[in-house]
mmCIF file of C-alpha atoms (C1' of nucleotides) in Angstrom:
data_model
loop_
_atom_site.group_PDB
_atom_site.id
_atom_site.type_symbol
_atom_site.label_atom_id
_atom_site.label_comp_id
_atom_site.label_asym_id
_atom_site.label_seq_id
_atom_site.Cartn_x
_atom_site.Cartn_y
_atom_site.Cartn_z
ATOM 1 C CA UNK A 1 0.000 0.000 0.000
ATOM 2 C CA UNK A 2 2.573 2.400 1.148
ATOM 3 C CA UNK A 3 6.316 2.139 0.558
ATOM 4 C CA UNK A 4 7.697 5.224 2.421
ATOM 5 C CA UNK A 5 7.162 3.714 6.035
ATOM 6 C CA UNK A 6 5.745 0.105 6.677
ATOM 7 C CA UNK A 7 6.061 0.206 10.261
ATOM 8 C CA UNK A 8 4.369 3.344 11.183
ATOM 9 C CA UNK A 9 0.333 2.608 11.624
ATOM 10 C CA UNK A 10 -2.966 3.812 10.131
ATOM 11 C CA UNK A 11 -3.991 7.131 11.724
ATOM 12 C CA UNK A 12 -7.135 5.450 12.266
ATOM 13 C CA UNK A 13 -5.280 2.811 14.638
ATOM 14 C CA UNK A 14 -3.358 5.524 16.262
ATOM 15 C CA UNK A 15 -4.693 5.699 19.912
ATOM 16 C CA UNK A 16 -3.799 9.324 20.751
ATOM 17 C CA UNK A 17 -4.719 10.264 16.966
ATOM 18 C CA UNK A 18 -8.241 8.667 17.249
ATOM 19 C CA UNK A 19 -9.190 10.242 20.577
ATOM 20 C CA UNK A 20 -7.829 13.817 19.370
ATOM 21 C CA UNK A 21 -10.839 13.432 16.401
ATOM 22 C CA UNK A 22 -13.621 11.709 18.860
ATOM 23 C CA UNK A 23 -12.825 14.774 21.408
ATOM 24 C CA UNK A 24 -13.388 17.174 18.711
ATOM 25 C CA UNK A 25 -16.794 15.248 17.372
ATOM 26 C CA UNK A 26 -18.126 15.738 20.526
ATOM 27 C CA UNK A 27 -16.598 18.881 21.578
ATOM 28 C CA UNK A 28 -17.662 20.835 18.204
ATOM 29 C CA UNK A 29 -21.334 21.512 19.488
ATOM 30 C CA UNK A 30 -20.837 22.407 23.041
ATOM 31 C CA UNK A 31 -18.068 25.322 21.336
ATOM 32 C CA UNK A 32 -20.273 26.497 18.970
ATOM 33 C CA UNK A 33 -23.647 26.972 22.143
ATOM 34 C CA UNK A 34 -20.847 28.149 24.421
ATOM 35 C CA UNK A 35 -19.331 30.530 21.963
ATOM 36 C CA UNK A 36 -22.658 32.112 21.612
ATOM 37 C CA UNK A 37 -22.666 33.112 25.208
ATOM 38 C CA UNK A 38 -18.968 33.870 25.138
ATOM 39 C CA UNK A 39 -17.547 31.271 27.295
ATOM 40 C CA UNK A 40 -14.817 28.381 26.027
ATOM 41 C CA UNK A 41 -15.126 24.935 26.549
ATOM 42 C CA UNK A 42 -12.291 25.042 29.671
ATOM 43 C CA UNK A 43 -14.305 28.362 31.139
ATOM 44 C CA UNK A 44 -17.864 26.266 31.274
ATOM 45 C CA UNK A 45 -15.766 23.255 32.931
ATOM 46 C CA UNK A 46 -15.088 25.902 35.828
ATOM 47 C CA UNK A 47 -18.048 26.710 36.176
ATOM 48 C CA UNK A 48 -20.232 23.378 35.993
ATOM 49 C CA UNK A 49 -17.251 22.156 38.952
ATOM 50 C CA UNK A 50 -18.247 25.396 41.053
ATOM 51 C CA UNK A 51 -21.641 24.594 40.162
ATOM 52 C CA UNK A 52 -21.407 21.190 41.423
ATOM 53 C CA UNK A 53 -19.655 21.241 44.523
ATOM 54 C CA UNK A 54 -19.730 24.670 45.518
ATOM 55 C CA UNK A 55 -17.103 26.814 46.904
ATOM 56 C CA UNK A 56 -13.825 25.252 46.146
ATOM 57 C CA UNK A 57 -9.861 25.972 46.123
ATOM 58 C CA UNK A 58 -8.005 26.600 43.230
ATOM 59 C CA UNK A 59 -6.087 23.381 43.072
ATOM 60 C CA UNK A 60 -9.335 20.896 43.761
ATOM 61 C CA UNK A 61 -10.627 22.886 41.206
ATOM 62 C CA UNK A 62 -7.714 22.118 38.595
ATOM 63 C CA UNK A 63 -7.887 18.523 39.532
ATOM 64 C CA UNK A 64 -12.231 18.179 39.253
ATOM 65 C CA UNK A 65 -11.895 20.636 35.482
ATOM 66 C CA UNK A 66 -8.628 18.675 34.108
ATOM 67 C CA UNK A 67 -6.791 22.227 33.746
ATOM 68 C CA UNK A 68 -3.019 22.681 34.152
ATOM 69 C CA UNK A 69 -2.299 25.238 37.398
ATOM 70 C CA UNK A 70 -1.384 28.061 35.046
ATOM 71 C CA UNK A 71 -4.405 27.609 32.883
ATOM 72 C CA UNK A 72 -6.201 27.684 35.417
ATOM 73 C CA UNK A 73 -4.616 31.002 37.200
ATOM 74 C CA UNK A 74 -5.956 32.533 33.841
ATOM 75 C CA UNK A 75 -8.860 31.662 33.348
ATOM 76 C CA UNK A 76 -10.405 32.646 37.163
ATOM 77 C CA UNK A 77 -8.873 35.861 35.978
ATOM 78 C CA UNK A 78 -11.186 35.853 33.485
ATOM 79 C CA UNK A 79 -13.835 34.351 34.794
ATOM 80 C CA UNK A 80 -13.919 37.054 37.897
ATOM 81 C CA UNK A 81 -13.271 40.187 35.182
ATOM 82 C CA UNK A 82 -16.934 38.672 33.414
ATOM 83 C CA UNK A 83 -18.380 38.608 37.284
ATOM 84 C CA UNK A 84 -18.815 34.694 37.101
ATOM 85 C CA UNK A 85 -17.109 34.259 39.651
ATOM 86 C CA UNK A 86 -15.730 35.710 43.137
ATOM 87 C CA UNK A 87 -12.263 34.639 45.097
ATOM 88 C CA UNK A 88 -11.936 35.267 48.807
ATOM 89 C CA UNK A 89 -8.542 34.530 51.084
ATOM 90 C CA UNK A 90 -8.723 31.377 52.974
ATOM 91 C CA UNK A 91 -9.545 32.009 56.939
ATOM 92 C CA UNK A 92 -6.628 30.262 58.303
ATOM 93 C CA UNK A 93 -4.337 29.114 55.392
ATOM 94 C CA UNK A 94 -2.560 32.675 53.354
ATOM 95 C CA UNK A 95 -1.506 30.656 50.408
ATOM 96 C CA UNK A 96 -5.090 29.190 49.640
ATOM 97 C CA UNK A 97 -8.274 31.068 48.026
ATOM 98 C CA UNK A 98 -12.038 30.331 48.051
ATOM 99 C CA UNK A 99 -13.226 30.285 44.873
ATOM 100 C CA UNK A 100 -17.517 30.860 44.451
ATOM 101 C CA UNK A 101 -19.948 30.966 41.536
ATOM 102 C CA UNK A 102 -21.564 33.975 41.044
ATOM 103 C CA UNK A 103 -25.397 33.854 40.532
ATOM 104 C CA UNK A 104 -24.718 35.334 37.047
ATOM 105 C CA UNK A 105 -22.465 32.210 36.782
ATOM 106 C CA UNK A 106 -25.086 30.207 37.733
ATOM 107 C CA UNK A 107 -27.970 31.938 35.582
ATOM 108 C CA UNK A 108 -25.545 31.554 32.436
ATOM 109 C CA UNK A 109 -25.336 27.611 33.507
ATOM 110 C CA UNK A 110 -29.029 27.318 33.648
ATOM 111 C CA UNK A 111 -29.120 29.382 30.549
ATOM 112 C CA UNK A 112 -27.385 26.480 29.175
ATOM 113 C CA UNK A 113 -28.095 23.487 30.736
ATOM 114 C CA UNK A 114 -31.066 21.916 28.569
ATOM 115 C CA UNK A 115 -29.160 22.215 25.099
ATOM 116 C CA UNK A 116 -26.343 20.735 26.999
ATOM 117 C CA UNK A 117 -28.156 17.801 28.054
ATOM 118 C CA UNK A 118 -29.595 18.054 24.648
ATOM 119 C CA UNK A 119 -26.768 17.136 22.945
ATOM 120 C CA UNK A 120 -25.622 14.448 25.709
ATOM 121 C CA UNK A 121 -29.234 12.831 24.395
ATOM 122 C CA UNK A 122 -28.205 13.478 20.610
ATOM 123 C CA UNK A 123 -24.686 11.579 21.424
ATOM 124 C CA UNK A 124 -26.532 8.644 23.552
ATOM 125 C CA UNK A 125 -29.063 8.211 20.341
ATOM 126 C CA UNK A 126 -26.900 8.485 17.736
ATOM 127 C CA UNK A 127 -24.421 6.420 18.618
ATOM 128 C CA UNK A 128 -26.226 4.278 20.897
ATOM 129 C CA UNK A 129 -26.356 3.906 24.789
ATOM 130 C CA UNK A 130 -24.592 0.519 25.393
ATOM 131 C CA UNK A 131 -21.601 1.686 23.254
ATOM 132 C CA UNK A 132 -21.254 4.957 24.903
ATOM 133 C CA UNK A 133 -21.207 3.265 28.505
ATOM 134 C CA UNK A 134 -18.650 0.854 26.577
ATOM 135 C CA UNK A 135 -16.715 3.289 25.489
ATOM 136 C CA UNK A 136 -16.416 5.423 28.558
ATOM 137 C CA UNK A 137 -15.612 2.153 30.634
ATOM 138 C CA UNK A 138 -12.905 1.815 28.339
ATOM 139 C CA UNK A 139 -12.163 5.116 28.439
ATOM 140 C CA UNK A 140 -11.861 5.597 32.263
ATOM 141 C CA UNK A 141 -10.204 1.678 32.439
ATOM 142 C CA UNK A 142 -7.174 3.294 30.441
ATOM 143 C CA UNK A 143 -6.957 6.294 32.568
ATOM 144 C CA UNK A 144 -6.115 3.819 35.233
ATOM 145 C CA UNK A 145 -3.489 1.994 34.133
ATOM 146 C CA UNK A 146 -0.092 1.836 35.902
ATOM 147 C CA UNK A 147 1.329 4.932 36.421
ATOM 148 C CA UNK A 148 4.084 4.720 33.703
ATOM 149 C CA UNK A 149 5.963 2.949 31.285
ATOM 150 C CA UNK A 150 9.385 3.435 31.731
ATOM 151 C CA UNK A 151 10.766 0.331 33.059
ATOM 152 C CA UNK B 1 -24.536 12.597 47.329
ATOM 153 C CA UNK B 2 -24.311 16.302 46.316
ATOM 154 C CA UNK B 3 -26.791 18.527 46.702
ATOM 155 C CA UNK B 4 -25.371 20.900 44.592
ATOM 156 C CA UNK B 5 -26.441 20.114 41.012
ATOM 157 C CA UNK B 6 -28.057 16.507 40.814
ATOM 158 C CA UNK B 7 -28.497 16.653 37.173
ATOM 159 C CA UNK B 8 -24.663 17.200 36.161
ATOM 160 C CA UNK B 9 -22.779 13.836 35.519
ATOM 161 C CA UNK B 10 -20.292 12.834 36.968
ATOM 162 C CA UNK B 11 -16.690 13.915 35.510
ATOM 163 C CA UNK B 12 -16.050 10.044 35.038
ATOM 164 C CA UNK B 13 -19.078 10.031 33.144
ATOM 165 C CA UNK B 14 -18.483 12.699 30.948
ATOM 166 C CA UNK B 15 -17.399 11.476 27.781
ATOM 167 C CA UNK B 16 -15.396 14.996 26.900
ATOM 168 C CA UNK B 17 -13.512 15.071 30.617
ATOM 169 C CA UNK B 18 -13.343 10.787 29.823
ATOM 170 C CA UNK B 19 -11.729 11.305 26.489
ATOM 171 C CA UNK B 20 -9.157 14.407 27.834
ATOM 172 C CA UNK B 21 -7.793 12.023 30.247
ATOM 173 C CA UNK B 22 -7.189 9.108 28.289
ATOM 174 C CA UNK B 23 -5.415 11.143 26.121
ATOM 175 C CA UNK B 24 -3.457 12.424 28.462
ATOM 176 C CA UNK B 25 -2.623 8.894 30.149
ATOM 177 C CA UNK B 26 -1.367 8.136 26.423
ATOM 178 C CA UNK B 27 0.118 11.439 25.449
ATOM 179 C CA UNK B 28 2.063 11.633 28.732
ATOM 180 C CA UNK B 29 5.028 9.285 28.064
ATOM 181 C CA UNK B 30 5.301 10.477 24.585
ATOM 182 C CA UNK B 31 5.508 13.498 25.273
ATOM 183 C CA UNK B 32 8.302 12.748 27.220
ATOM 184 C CA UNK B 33 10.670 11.116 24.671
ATOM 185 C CA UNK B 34 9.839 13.818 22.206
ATOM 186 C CA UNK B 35 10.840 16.408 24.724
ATOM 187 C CA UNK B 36 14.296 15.045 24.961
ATOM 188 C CA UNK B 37 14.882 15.394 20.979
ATOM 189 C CA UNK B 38 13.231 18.800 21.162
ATOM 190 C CA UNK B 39 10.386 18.526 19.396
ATOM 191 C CA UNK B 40 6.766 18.381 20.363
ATOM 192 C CA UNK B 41 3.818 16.044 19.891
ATOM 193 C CA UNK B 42 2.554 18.033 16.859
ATOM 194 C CA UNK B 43 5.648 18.624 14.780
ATOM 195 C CA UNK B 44 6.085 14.882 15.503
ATOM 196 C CA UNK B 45 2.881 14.312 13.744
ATOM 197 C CA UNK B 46 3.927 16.544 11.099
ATOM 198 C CA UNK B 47 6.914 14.477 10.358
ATOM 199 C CA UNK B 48 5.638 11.084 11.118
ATOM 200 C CA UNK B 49 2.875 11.956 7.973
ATOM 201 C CA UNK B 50 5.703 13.624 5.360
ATOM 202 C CA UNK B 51 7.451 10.294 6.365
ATOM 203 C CA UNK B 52 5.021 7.773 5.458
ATOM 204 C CA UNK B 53 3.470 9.337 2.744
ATOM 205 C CA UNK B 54 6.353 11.344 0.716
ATOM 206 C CA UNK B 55 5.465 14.669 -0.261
ATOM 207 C CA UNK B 56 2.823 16.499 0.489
ATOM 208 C CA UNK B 57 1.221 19.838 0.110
ATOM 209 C CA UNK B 58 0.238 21.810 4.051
ATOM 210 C CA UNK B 59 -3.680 21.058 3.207
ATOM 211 C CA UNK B 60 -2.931 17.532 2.883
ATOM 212 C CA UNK B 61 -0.645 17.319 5.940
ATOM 213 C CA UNK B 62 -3.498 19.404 8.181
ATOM 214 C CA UNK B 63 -5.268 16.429 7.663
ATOM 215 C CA UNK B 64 -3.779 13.918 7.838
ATOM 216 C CA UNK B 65 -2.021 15.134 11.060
ATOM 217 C CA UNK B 66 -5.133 16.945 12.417
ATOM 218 C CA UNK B 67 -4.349 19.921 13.056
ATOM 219 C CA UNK B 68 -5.851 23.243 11.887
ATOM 220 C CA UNK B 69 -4.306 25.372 8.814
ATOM 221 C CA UNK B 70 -3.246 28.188 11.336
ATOM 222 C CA UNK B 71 -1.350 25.823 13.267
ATOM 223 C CA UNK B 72 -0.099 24.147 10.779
ATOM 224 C CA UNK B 73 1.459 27.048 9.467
ATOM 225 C CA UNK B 74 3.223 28.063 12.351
ATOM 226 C CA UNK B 75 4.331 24.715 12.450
ATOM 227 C CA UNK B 76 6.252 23.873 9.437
ATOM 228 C CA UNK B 77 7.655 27.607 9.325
ATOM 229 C CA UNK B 78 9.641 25.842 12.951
ATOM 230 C CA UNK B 79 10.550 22.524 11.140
ATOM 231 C CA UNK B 80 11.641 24.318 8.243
ATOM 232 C CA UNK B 81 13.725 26.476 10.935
ATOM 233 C CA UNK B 82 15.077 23.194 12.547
ATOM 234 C CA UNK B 83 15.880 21.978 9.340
ATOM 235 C CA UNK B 84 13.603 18.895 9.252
ATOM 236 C CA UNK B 85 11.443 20.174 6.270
ATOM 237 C CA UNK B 86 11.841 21.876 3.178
ATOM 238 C CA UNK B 87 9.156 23.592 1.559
ATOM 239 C CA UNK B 88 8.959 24.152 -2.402
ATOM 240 C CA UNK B 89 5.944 25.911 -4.421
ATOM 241 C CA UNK B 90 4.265 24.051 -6.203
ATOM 242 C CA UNK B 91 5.117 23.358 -10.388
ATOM 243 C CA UNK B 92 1.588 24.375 -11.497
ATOM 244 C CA UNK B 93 -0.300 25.881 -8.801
ATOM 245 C CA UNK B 94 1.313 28.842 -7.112
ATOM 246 C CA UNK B 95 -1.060 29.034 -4.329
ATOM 247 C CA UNK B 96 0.228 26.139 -3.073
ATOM 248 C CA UNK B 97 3.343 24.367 -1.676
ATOM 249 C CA UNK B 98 5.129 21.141 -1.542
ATOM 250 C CA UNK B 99 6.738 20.042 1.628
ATOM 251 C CA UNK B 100 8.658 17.276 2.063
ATOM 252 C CA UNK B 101 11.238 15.615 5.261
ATOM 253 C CA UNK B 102 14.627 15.812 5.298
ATOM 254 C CA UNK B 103 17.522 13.653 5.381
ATOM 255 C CA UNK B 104 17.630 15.041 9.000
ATOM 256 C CA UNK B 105 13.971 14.638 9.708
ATOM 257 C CA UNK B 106 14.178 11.115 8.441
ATOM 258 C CA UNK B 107 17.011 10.172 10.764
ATOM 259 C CA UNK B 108 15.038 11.925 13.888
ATOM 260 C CA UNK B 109 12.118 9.675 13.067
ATOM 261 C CA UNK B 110 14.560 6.499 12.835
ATOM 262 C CA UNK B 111 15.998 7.685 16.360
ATOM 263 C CA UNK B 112 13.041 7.674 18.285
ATOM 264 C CA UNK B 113 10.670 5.144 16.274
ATOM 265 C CA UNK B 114 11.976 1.890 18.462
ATOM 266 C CA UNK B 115 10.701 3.744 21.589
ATOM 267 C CA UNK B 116 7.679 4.589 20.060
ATOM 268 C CA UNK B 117 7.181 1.196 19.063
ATOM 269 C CA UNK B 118 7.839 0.402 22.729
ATOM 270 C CA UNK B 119 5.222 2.581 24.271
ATOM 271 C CA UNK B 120 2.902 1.020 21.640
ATOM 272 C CA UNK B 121 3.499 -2.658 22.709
ATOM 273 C CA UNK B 122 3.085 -1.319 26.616
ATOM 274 C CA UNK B 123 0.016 0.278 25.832
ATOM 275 C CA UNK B 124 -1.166 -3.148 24.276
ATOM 276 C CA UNK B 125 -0.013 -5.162 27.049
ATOM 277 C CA UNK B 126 -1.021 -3.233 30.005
ATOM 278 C CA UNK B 127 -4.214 -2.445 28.611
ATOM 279 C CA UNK B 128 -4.771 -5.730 26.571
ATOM 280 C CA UNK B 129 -5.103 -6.207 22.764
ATOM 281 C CA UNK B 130 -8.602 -6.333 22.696
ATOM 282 C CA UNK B 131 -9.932 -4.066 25.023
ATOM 283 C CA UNK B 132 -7.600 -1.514 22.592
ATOM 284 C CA UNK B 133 -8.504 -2.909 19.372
ATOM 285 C CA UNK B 134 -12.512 -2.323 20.595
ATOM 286 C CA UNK B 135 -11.627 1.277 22.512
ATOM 287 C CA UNK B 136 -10.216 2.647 18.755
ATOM 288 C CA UNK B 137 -13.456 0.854 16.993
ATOM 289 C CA UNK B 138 -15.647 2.738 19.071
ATOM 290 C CA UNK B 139 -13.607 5.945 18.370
ATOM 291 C CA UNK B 140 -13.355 5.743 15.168
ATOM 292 C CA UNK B 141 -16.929 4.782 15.002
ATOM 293 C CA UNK B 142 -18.228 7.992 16.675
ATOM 294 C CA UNK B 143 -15.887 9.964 14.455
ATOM 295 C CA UNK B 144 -17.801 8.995 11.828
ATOM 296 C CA UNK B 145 -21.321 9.950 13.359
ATOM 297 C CA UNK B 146 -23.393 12.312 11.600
ATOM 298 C CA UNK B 147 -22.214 15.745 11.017
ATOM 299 C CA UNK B 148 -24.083 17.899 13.182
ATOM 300 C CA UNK B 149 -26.695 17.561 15.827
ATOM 301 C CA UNK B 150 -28.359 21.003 14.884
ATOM 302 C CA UNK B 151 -31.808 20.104 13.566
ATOM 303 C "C1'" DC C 1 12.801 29.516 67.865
ATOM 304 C "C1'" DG C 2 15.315 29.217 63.386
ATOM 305 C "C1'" DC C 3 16.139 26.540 59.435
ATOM 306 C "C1'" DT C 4 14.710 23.499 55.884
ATOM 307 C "C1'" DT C 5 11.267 21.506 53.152
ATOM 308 C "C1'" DA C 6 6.815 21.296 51.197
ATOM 309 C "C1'" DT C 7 2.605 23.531 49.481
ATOM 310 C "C1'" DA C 8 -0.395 26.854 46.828
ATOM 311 C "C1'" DC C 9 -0.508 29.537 43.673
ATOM 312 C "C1'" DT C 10 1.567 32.914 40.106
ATOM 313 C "C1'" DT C 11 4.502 34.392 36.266
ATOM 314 C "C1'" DA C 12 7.177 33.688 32.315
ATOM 315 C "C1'" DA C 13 8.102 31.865 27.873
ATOM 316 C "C1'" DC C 14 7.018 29.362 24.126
ATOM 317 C "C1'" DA C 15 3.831 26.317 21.328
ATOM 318 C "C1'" DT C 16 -0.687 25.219 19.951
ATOM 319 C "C1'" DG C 17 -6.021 25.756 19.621
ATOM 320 C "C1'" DT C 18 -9.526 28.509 17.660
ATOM 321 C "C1'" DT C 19 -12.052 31.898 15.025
ATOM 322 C "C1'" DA C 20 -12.021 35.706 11.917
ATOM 323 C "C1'" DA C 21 -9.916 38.469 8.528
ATOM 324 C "C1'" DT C 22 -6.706 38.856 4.709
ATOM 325 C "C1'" DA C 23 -3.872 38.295 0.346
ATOM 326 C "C1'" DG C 24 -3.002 35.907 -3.754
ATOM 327 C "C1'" DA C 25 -4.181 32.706 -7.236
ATOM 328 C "C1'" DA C 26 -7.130 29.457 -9.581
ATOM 329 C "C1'" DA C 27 -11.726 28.174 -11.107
ATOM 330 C "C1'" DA C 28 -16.396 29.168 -12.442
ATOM 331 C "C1'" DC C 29 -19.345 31.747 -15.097
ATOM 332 C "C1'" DG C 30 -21.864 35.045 -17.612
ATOM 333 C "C1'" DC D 1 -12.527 38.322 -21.474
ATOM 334 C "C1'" DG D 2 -13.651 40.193 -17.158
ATOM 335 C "C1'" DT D 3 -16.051 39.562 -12.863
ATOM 336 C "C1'" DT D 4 -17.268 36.744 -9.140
ATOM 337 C "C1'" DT D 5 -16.480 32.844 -6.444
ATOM 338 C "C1'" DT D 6 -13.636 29.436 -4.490
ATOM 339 C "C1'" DC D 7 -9.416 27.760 -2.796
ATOM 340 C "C1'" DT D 8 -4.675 27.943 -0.378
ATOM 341 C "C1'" DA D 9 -2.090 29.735 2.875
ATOM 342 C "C1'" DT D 10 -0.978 33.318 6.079
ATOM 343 C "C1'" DT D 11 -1.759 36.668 9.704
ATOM 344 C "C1'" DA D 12 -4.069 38.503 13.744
ATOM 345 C "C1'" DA D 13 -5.964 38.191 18.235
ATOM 346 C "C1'" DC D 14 -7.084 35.900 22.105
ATOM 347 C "C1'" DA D 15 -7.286 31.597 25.055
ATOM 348 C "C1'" DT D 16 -5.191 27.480 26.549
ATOM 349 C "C1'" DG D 17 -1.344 23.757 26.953
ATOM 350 C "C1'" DT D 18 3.071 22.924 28.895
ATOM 351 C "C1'" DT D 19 7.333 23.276 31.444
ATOM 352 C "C1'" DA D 20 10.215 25.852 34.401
ATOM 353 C "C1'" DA D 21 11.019 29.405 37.653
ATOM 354 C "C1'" DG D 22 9.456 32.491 41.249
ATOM 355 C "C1'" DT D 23 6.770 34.048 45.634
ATOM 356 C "C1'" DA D 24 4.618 33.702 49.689
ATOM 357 C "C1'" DT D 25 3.015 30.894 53.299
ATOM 358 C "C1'" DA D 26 2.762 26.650 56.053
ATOM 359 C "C1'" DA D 27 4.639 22.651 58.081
ATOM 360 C "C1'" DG D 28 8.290 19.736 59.822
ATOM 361 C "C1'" DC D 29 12.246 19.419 62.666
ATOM 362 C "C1'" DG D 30 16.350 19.939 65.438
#
DNA sequence: CGCTTATACTTAACATGTTAATAGAAAACG
DNA sequence: CGTTTTCTATTAACATGTTAAGTATAAGCG
C-alpha cells in the first residue's frame, strides 16, 4: 500500500490520533452553544465544577476541570473580570483562596443546561447507549493503568 | 450525594472530561521522549505523515495530522527552521506548496521510532489487545457519526 | 525559635487551539 | 474576457497547553 514507512500505523489505529478526532466530534457543538454566550469549553468546565460542589480551592478545582495550574490562574482571571465568579482569602491558610460561583455564573449555567443535556441525548441516540457506557468504561479503564511505562 | 447540582454527571461520566484524560494517560510518556529530541507532539505528527506518505502539500498534511491550517502554518515555518522540512511551491499551482522531510527529519524519526514502538506494545499489554482494538473501533466509530446535531 | 522543606498559587516563555480576517491565485461563469 | 467565487495559505488576536522558575506561606524538625 505504502512504501515510504511500513512500520508506522494507520492514523485510524493511532490511539492518541483517534481520541484527538472523537474529542473534537463531541466537543464541536458544546463550542459552537458556548461561543454564543462567550464562554470556552475550559471556562464552562469551571463553572459546571463550582456549580457542582460549591465553593472550592483553586487546586481541587484544577484537579475536578482537568486544567493545568497556570491555565487555570488565567482563566479565574477571566472568569472574575466577566463577574462569574468571586475569590476570597482562605480564613486560616494565606496561600489558599475560596473560589464561588456567582449567581450570574449560575444563571448563564441554567441558561445552558437543557441544550447541553440536549446534545448528551443526541450523542446517547446516535451512537447508541450501550456503546457509549462501553466506550467510557474503556475510556476511564485506560486512565487507570499503571502509572508509567518506563521500566 | 451532592446537593449541589443533581443533574450534572459525573466527571467520570463525561465522555469529553473521559476522552481528555485518556489522552493524556497516552500522550504523557510520549511526550516525554519527544521532549528530549526537542520537538513536540505536533511537529512529531507533522513528520511522522511527510514520512510515510512522501510529499505532500500543508492542506494535505493538516489532515492527515489533524491539526488546523493556522497551526499548521506556524508549524512547518519551525521545522523548516530546525531543518527537518523543506518547503517548495508548487510546479503548477502557485497558491500552493510542496513540503517534504529531510535527510535530518528522516534520521530523527529512525531515532526515536523503536521507543515509540515500545510505548505502543506497553500500551497493548497493560491495557490488553482487545480491550484496545474495541476502545479505537468505538472511536473511530463515533468519528464517523453524523455531522451535526443542529436540527 | 530558626532553618529546611513542602505547598499553593503565580509568572514567564514558548507552542498550539480557535475563530475571523486577509492576500493571492485558480476556477467558475456570464 | 472580465467579474465573481472558491481555494490555499498566512496573519491577527485571544485563550489554553506545557514546562520551568518564582513568591509567599505553612509545616516539619532539630
Amino acid at each position: 500500500m505504502d512504501s515510504h514507512n511500513p512500520s508506522a500505523p494507520d492514523t485510524n489505529r493511532s490511539l492518541p490520533i483517534a481520541l484527538l478526532r472523537a474529542r473534537e466530534k463531541v466537543m464541536g457543538p458544546i463550542r459552537a452553544m458556548l461561543a454564543d454566550v462567550g464562554v470556552t469549553e475550559q471556562q464552562w468546565r469551571v463553572l459546571r465544577v463550582l456549580a457542582e460542589r460549591g465553593t472550592l480551592d483553586p487546586t481541587e478545582i484544577a484537579d475536578r476541570s482537568c486544567l493545568l495550574m497556570p491555565s487555570l490562574t488565567r482563566i479565574l482571571q477571566t472568569l472574575t473580570t466577566k463577574g462569574l465568579i468571586t475569590r476570597e482569602a482562605h480564613p486560616t491558610d494565606k496561600r489558599r483562596q475560596l473560589v464561588s460561583i456567582t449567581a450570574e455564573g449560575r444563571q448563564l449555567i441554567a441558561d445552558n443546561l437543557k441544550e447541553s443535556q440536549r446534545l448528551n441525548a443526541w450523542l446517547r441516540d446516535s451512537f447508541g447507549a450501550d456503546k457509549l457506557d462501553t466506550l467510557l468504561d474503556l475510556l476511564n479503564e485506560l486512565d487507570r493503568l499503571d502509572r508509567d511505562p518506563r521500566g
